[in-house]
Short mmCIF file of C-alpha atoms in Angstrom, two decimals:
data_model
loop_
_atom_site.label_atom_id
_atom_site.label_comp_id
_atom_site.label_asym_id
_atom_site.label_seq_id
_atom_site.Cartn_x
_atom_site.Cartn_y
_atom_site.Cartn_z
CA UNK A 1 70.63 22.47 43.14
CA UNK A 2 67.18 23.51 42.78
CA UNK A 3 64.78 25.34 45.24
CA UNK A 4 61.25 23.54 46.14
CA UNK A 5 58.52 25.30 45.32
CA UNK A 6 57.43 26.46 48.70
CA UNK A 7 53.72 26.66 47.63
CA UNK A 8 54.01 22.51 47.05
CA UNK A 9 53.73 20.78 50.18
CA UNK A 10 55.68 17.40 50.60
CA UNK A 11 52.97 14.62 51.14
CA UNK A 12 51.72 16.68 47.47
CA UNK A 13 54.12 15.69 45.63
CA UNK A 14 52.73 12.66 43.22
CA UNK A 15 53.84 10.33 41.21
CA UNK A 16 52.73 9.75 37.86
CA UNK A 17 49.37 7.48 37.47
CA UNK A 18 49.11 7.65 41.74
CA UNK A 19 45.76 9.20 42.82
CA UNK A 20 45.15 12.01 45.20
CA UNK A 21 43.99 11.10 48.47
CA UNK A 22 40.46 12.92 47.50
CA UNK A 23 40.53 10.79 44.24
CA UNK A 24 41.17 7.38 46.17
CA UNK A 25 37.86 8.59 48.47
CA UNK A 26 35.74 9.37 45.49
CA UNK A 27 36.96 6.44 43.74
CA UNK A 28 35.87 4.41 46.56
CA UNK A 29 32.55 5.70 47.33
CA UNK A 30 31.61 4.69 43.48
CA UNK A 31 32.70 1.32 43.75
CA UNK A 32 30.77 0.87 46.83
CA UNK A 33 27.58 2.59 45.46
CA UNK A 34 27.76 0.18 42.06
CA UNK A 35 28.34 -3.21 44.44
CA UNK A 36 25.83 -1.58 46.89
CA UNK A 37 23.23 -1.48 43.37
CA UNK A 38 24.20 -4.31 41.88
CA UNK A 39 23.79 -6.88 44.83
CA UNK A 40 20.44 -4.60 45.54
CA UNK A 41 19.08 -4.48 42.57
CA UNK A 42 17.79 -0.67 42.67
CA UNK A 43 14.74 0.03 40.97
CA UNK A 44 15.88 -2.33 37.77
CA UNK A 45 13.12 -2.14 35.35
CA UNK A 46 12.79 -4.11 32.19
CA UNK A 47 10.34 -4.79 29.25
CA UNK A 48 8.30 -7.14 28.31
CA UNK A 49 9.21 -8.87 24.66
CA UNK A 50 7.39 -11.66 24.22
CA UNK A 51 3.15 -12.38 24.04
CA UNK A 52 1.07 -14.44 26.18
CA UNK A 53 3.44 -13.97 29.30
CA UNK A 54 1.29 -13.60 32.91
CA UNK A 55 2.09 -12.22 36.18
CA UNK A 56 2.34 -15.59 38.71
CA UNK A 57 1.68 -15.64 42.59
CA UNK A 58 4.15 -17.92 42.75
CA UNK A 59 7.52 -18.79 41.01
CA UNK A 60 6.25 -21.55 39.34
CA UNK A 61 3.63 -22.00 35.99
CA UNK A 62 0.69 -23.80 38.04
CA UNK A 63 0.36 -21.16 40.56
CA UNK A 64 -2.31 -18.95 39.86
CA UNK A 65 -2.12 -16.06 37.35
CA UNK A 66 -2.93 -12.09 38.84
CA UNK A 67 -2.80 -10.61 35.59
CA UNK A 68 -1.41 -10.84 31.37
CA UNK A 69 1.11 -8.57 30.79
CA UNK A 70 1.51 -7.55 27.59
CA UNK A 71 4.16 -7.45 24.96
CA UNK A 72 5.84 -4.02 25.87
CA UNK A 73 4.72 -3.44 29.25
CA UNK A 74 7.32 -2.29 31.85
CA UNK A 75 8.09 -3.66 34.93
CA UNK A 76 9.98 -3.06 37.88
CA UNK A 77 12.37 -6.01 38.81
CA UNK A 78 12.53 -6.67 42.95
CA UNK A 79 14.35 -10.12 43.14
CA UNK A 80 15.85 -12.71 41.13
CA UNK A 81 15.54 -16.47 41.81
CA UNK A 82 16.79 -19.01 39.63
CA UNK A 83 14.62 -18.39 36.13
CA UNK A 84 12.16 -16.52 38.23
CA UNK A 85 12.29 -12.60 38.66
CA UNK A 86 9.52 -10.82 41.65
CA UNK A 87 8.43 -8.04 40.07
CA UNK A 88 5.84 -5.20 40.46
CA UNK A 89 3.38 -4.89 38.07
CA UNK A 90 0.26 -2.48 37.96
CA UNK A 91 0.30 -2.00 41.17
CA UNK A 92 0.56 -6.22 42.05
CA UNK A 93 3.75 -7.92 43.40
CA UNK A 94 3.89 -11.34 41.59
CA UNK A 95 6.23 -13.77 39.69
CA UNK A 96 7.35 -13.39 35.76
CA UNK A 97 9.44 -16.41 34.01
CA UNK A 98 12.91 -14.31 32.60
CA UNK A 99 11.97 -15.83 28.94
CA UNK A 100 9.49 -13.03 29.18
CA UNK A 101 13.15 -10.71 28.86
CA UNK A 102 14.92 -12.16 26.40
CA UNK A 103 18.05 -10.22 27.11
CA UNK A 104 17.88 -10.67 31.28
CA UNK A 105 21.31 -10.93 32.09
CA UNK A 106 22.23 -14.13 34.49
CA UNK A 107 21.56 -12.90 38.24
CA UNK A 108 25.19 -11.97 40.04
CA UNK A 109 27.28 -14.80 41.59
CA UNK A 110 25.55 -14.34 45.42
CA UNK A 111 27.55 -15.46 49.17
CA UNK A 112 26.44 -19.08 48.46
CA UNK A 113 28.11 -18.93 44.89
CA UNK A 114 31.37 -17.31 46.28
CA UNK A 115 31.74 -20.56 48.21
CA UNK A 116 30.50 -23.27 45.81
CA UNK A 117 32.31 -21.55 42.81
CA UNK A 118 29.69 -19.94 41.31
CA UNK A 119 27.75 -20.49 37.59
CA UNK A 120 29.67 -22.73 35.24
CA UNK A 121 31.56 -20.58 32.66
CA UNK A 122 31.05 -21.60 28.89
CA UNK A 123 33.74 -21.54 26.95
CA UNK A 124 33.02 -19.55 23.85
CA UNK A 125 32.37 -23.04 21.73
CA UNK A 126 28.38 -22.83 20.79
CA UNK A 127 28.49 -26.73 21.18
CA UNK A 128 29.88 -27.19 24.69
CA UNK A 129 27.95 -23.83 26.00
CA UNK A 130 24.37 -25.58 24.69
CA UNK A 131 25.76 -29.18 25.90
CA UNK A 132 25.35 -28.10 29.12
CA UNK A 133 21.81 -27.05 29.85
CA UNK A 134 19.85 -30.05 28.30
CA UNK A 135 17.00 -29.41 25.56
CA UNK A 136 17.32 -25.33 25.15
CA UNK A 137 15.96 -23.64 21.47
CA UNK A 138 19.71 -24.25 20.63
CA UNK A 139 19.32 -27.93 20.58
CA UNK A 140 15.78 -27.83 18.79
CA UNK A 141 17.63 -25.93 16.04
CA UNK A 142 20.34 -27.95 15.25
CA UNK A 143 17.46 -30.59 15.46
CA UNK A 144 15.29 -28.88 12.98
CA UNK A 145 18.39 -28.20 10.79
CA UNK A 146 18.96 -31.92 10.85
CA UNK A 147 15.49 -32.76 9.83
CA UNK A 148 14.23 -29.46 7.36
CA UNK A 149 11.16 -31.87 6.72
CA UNK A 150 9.68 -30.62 9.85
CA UNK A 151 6.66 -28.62 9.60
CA UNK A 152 7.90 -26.03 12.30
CA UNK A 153 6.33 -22.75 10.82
CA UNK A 154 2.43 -24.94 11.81
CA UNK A 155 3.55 -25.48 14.74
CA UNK A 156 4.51 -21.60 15.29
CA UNK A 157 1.59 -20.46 14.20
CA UNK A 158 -0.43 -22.89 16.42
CA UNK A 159 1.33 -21.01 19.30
CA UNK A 160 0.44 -17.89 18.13
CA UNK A 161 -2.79 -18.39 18.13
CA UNK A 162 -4.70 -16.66 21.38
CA UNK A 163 -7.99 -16.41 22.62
CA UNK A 164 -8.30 -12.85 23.96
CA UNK A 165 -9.03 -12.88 27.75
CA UNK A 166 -12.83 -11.17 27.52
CA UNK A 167 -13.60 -12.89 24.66
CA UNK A 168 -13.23 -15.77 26.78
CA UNK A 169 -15.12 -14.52 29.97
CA UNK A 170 -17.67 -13.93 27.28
CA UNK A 171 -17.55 -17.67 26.24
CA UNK A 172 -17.66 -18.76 30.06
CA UNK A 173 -20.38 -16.37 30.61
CA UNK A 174 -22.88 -17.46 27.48
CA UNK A 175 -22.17 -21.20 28.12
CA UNK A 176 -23.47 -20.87 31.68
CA UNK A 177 -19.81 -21.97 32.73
CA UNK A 178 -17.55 -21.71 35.62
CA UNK A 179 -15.49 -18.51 35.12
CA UNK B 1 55.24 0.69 44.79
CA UNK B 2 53.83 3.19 47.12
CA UNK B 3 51.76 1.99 49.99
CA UNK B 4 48.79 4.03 48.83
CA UNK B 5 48.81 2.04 44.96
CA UNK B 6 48.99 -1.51 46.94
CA UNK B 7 46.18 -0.06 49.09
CA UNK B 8 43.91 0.63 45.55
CA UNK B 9 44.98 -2.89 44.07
CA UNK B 10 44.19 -4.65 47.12
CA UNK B 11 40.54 -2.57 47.41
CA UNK B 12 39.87 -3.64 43.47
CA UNK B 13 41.42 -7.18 44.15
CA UNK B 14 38.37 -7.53 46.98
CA UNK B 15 36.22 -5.66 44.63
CA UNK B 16 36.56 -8.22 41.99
CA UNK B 17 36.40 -11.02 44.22
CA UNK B 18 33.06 -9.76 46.06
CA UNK B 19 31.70 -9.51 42.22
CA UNK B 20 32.02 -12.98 41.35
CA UNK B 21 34.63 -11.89 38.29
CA UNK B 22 36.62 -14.64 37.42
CA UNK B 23 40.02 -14.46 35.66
CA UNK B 24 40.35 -15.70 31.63
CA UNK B 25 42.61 -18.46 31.83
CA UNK B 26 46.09 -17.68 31.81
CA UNK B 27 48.00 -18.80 28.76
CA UNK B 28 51.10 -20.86 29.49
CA UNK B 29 48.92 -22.79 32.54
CA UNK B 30 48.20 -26.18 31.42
CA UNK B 31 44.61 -26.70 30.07
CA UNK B 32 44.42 -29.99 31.65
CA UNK B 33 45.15 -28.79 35.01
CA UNK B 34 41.95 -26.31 34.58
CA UNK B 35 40.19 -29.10 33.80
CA UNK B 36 41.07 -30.94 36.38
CA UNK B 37 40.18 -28.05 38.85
CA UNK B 38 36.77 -27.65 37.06
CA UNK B 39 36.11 -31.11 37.77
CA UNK B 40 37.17 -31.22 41.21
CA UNK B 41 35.22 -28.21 42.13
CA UNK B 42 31.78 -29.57 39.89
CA UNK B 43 32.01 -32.94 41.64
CA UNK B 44 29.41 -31.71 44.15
CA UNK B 45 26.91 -30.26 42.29
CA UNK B 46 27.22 -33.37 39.97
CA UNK B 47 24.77 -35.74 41.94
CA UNK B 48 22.65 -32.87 42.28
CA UNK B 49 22.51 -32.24 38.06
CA UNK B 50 21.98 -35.76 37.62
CA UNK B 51 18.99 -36.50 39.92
CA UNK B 52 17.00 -33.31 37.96
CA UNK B 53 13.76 -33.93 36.62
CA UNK B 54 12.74 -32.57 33.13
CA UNK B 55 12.36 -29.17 33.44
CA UNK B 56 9.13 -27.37 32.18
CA UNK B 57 11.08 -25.46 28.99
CA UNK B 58 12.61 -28.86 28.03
CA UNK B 59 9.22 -30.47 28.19
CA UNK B 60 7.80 -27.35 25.72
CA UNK B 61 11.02 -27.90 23.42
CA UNK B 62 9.89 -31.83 22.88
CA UNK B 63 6.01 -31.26 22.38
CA UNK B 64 7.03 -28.51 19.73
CA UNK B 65 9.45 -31.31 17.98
CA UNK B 66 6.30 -34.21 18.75
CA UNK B 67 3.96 -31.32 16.94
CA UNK B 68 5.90 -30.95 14.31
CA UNK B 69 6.05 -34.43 13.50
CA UNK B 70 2.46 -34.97 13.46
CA UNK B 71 1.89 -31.98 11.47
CA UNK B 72 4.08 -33.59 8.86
CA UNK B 73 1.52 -36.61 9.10
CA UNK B 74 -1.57 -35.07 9.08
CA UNK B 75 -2.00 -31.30 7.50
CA UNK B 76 -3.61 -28.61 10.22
CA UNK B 77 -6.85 -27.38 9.19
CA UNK B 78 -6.85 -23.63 9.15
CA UNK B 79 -10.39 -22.64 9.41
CA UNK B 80 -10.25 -19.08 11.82
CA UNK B 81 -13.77 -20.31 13.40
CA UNK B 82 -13.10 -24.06 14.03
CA UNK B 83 -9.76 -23.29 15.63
CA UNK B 84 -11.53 -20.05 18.06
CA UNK B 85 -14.39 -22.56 19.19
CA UNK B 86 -12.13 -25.25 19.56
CA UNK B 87 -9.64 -22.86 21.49
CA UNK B 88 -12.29 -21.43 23.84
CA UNK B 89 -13.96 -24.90 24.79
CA UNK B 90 -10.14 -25.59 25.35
CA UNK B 91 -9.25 -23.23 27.51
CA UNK B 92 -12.57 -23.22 29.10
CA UNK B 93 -11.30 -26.75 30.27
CA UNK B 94 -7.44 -25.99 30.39
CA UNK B 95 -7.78 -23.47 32.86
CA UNK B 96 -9.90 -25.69 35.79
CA UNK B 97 -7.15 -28.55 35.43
CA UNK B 98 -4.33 -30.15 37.78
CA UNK B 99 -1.94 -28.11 35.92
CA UNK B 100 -3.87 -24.65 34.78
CA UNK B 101 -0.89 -23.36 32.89
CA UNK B 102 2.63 -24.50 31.71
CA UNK B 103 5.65 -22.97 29.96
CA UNK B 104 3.81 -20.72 26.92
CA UNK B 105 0.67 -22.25 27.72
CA UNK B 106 -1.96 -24.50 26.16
CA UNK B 107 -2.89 -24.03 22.65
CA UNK B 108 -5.28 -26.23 20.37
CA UNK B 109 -5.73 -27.03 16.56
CA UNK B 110 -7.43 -29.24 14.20
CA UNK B 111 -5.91 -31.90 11.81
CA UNK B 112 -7.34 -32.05 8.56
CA UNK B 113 -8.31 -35.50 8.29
CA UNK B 114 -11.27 -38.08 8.89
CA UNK B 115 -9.33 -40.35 11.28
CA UNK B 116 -11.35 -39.44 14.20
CA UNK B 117 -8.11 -38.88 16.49
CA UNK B 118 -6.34 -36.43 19.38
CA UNK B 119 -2.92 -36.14 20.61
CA UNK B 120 -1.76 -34.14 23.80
CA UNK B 121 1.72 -33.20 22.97
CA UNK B 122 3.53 -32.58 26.08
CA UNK B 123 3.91 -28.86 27.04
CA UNK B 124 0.30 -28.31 26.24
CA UNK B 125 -0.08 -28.52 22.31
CA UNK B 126 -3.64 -30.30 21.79
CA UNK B 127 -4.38 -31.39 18.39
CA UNK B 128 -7.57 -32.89 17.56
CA UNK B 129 -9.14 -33.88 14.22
CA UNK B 130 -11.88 -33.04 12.31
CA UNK B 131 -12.91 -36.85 12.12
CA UNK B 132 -13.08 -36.59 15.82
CA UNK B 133 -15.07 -33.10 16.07
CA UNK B 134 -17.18 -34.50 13.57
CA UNK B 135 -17.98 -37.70 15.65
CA UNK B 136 -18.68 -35.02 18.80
CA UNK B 137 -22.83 -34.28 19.01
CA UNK B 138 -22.11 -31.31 21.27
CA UNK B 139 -19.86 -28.80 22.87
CA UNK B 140 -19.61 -30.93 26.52
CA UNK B 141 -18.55 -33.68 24.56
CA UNK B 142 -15.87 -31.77 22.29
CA UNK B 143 -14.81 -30.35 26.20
CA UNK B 144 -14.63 -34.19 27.50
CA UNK B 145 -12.16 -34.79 24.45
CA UNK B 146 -9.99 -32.09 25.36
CA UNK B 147 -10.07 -32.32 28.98
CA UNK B 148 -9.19 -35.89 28.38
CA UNK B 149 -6.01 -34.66 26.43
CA UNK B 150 -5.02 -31.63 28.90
CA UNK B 151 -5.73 -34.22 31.80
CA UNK B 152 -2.37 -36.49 29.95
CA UNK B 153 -0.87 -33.25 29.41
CA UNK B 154 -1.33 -32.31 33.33
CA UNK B 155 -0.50 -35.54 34.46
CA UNK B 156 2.92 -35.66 32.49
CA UNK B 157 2.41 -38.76 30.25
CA UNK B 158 4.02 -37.90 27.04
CA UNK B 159 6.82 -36.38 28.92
CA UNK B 160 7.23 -39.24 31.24
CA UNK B 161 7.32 -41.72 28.26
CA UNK B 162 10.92 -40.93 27.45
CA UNK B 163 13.10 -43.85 28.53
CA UNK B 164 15.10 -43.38 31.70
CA UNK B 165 18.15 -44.53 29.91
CA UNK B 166 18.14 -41.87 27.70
CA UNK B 167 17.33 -39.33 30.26
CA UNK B 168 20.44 -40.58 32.39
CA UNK B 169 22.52 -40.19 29.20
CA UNK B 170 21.23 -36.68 28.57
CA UNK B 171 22.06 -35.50 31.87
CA UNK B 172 25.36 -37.08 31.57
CA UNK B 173 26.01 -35.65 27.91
CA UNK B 174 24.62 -32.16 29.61
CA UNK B 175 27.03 -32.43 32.47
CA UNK B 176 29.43 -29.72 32.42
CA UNK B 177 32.49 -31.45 32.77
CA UNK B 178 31.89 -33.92 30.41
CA UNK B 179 30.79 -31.35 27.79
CA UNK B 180 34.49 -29.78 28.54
CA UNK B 181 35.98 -33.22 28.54
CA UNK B 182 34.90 -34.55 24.53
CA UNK B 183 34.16 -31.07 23.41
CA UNK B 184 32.20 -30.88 20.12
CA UNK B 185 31.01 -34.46 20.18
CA UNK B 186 28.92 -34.09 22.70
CA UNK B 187 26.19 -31.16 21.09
CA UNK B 188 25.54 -33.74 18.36
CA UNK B 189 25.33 -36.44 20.79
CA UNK B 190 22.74 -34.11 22.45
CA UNK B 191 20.60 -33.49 19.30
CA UNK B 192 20.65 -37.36 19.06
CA UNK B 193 19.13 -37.54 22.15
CA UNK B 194 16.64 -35.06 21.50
CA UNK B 195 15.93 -37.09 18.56
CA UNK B 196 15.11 -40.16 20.45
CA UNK B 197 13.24 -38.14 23.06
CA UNK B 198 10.93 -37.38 20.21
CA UNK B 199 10.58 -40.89 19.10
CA UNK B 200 9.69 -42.07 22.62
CA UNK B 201 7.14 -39.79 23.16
CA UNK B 202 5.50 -39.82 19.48
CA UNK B 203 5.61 -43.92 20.36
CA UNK B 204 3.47 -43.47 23.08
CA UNK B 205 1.29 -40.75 22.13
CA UNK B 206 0.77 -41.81 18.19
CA UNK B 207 1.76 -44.85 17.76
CA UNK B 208 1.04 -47.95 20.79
CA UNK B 209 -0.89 -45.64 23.11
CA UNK B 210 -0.64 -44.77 26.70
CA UNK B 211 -0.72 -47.06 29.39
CA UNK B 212 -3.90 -48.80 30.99
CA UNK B 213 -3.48 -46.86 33.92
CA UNK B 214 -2.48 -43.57 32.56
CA UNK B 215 -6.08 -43.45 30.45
CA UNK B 216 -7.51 -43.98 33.61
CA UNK B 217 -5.83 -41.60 34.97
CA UNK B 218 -6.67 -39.22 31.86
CA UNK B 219 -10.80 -40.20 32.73
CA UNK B 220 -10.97 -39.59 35.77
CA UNK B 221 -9.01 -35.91 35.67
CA UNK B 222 -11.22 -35.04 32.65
CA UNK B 223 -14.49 -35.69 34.82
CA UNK B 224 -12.88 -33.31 37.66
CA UNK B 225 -12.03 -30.89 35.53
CA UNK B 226 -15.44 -30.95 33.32
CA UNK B 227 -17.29 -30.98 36.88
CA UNK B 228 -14.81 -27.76 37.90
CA UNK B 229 -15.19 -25.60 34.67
CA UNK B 230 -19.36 -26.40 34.54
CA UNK B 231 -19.43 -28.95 32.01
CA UNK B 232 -21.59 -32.22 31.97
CA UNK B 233 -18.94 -34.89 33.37
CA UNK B 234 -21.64 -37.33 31.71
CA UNK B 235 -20.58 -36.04 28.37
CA UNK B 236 -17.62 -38.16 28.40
CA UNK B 237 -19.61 -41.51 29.10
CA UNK B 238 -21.70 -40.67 25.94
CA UNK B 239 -18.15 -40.28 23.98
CA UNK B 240 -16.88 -43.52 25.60
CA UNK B 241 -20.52 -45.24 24.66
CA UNK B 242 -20.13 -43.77 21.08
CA UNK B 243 -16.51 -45.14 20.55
CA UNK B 244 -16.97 -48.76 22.31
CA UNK B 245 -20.39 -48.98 19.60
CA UNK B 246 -17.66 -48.16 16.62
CA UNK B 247 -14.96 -50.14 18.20
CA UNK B 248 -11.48 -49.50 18.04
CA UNK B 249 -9.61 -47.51 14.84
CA UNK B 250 -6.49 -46.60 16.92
CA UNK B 251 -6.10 -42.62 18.50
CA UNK B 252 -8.70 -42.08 20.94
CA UNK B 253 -10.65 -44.88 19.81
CA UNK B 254 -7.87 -47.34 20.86
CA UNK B 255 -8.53 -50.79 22.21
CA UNK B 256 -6.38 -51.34 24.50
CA UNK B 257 -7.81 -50.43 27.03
CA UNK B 258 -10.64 -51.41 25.89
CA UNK B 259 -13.03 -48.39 25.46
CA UNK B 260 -15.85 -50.67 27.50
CA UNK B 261 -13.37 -50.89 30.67
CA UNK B 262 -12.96 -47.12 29.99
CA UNK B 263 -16.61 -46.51 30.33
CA UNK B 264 -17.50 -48.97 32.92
CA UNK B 265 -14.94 -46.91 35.24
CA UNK B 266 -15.96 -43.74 34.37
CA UNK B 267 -19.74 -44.46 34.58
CA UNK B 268 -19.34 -45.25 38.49
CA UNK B 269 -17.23 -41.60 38.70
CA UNK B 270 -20.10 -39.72 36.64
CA UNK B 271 -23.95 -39.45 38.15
CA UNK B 272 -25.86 -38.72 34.56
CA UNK B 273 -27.81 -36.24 34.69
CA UNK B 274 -30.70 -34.38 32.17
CA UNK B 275 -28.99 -31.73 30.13
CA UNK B 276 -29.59 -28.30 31.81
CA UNK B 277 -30.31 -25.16 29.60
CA UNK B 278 -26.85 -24.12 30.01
CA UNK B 279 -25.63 -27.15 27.88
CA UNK B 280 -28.46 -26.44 25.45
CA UNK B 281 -26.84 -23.09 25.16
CA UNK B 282 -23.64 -24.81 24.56
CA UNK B 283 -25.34 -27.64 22.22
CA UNK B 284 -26.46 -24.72 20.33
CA UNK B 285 -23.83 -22.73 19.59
CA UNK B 286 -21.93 -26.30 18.85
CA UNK B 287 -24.18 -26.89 16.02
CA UNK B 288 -23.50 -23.33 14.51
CA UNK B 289 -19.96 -24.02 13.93
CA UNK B 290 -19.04 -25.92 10.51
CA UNK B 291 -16.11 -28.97 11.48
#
């Protein structure tokens, strides 16, 4: 026979591995907090790695443009839609494409995705995860590894060409153009 | 268990649920019965993958393959000040078309070769040759060349040129569930397709031409957009008068359709007019730059 220890109450007493009631709370109110941010999107903010990328009024390439933004610049993510992210840039709300963040993680399964099973997982095979999203820069490689003849590096550096944006209005301007 | 642990495992159960988190596949449950599931639950969205349209990073993936292939036909002329002039008067033009901006934008460069030629590669990738600039007398008319190219570019005819056939069979190789069904067969059957993708377009744009009605198309969006950015619309009549004098030598200068039907139509869309001193400022700065 052994005496309790009168300064341990009953409902105290834990098992190994179980939580305190406190614990449970705490445990809780974290795992609210990171769904409540996640689904929310708090003040995400991401950088800009790749050149010639512009700030869209719309989520789509032939809306107008509201301003470059450069390789480097930060912005401040708002909402996600499909490729498209609304974010706030110098002070203007507007549309970015995510290729301008290379490493944007896919936007979280939503409601609608709950019920129509969400985003396709890829298996970890390379070949079935780029068979299912049509031409991507996986498919052009394994095409350019196919054909080495190609003179890719021309075509790069045609695309990396740019005409800076006042040296432009400057063109406009002298040719008596419409800016 | 204790009531309070199946409380916690039920709260991380929802947890995991509400976050979209799905399960690794168990080992020891049948492959093909995930498969099956996977297929039953894709069947909807299946209609909806097939009916979709080439998307605008797909289009930029073929005209970088098309470019490529040209460039390995004619070599690109790297003279800094040809390709800035030629850029500017592009995107002088580029920016007042149907279609101001695409997937990483327009860009323009000179082939170095006397065929007087241009290809719009679809995505935005202009190339024009130096036989071409050459046969230009001024910077409106360089601008009518390119605004004819961004106007194909705009309007989607290199793109469109790929064979419906093949795009059905690309959408069904790119289907998820038949990617899962024949595995590693179906990447190379992809690249294949991307292949021939490439060969339709370069068909059309290099080799037999676009249609009759997408060059009239092309004419009449290059006068709009040569009217919208402040060029002389008339600019490309003189072209079209200049290549139905020479007669056809394939590219641009294609007969069929015949460069005089070209400029019959886009005479009655163009009121000529005398060449203000803006376009003498233009004319002038043309004639400074060595093609």
């Amino acid at each position: 026979m052994f005496k309790k220890n009168p300064s341990i109450k009953e409902d105290e007493v834990r098992r190994p591995g179980e939580l305190s009631p406190k614990g449970t709370c705490l445990l809780a109110l974290f795992l609210i907090l990171g769904l409540a941010a996640a689904g929310t999107g708090i003040a995400e903010t991401l950088k800009v790695e790749r050149p010639n990328m512009q700030l869209y009024q719309a989520p789509n390439f032939a809306s107008p443009v509201l301003l470059p933004v450069p390789v480097g610049a930060e912005v401040t993510v708002l909402s996600r839609s499909g490729d498209w992210l609304q974010v706030s840039y110098q002070g203007k709300t507007g549309y970015m494409h995510q290729t301008a963040f290379p490493q944007t993680p896919p936007p979280a399964v939503g409601l609608p995705g709950l019920l129509t099973g969400g985003p396709v997982r890829e298996t970890r095979s390379d070949e079935v995860a780029l068979a299912g999203k049509g031409f991507t820069p996986e498919v052009e490689a394994a095409y350019r590894q196919k054909n080495p003849g190609l003179n890719y590096a021309q075509v790069d550096l045609i695309e990396s060409f740019r005409v800076d944006d006042r040296q432009l209005a400057a063109f406009i301007k002298e040719g008596g153009l419409t800016p | 268990m204790s009531p309070r642990i199946l409380g916690i495992l039920f709260f991380f159960g929802v947890v995991l649920f509400l976050s979209g988190f799905q399960l690794p596949s168990l080992p020891g449950v049948p492959s093909e019965v995930g498969k099956g599931l996977g297929i039953a639950t894709k069947a909807g969205s299946k209609a909806v993958v097939a009916a979709r349209e080439i998307t605008d990073s797909e289009e930029y993936y073929v005209g970088r393959a098309v470019a490529a292939r040209i460039l390995g036909k004619y070599p690109l002329y790297q003279n800094q000040a040809v390709t800035l002039y030629v850029n500017q008067v592009g995107q002088s033009v580029a920016r007042k078309s149907s279609r101001p901006s695409t997937y990483r934008g327009y860009h323009f460069a000179v082939l170095d070769t006397s065929e007087p030629n241009a290809f719009a590669c679809p995505g935005g990738i202009i190339l024009i040759t130096r036989g071409l600039l050459q046969q230009c007398q001024n910077e409106d008319e360089l601008a009518a060349v390119l605004a004819h190219e961004v106007a194909h570019v705009a309007n989607k005819d290199g793109i469109n040129s790929i064979s419906k056939a093949r795009w059905t069979e690309v959408l069904t190789a790119t289907g998820t569930e038949a990617a899962r069904q024949f595995g590693g067969g179906v990447a190379a059957n992809l690249v294949n397709l991307f292949e021939g993708a490439i060969d339709d377009v370069f068909k059309t744009i290099v080799v037999n031409g676009y249609s009759r009605t997408a060059e009239a198309n092309a004419d009449r969006g290059a006068v709009s957009i040569l009217s919208r950015a402040g060029y002389n619309p008339a600019a490309l009549v003189s072209l079209l008068s200049k290549m139905s004098a020479k007669g056809g030598s394939g590219g641009i200068f294609r007969t069929h359709p015949p460069t005089s039907e070209r400029l019959a139509q886009v005479k009655s869309q163009v009121r000529e007019a005398p060449a203000s001193p803006a376009e003498q400022t233009r004319t002038k700065r043309f004639q400074q730059v060595k093609f």
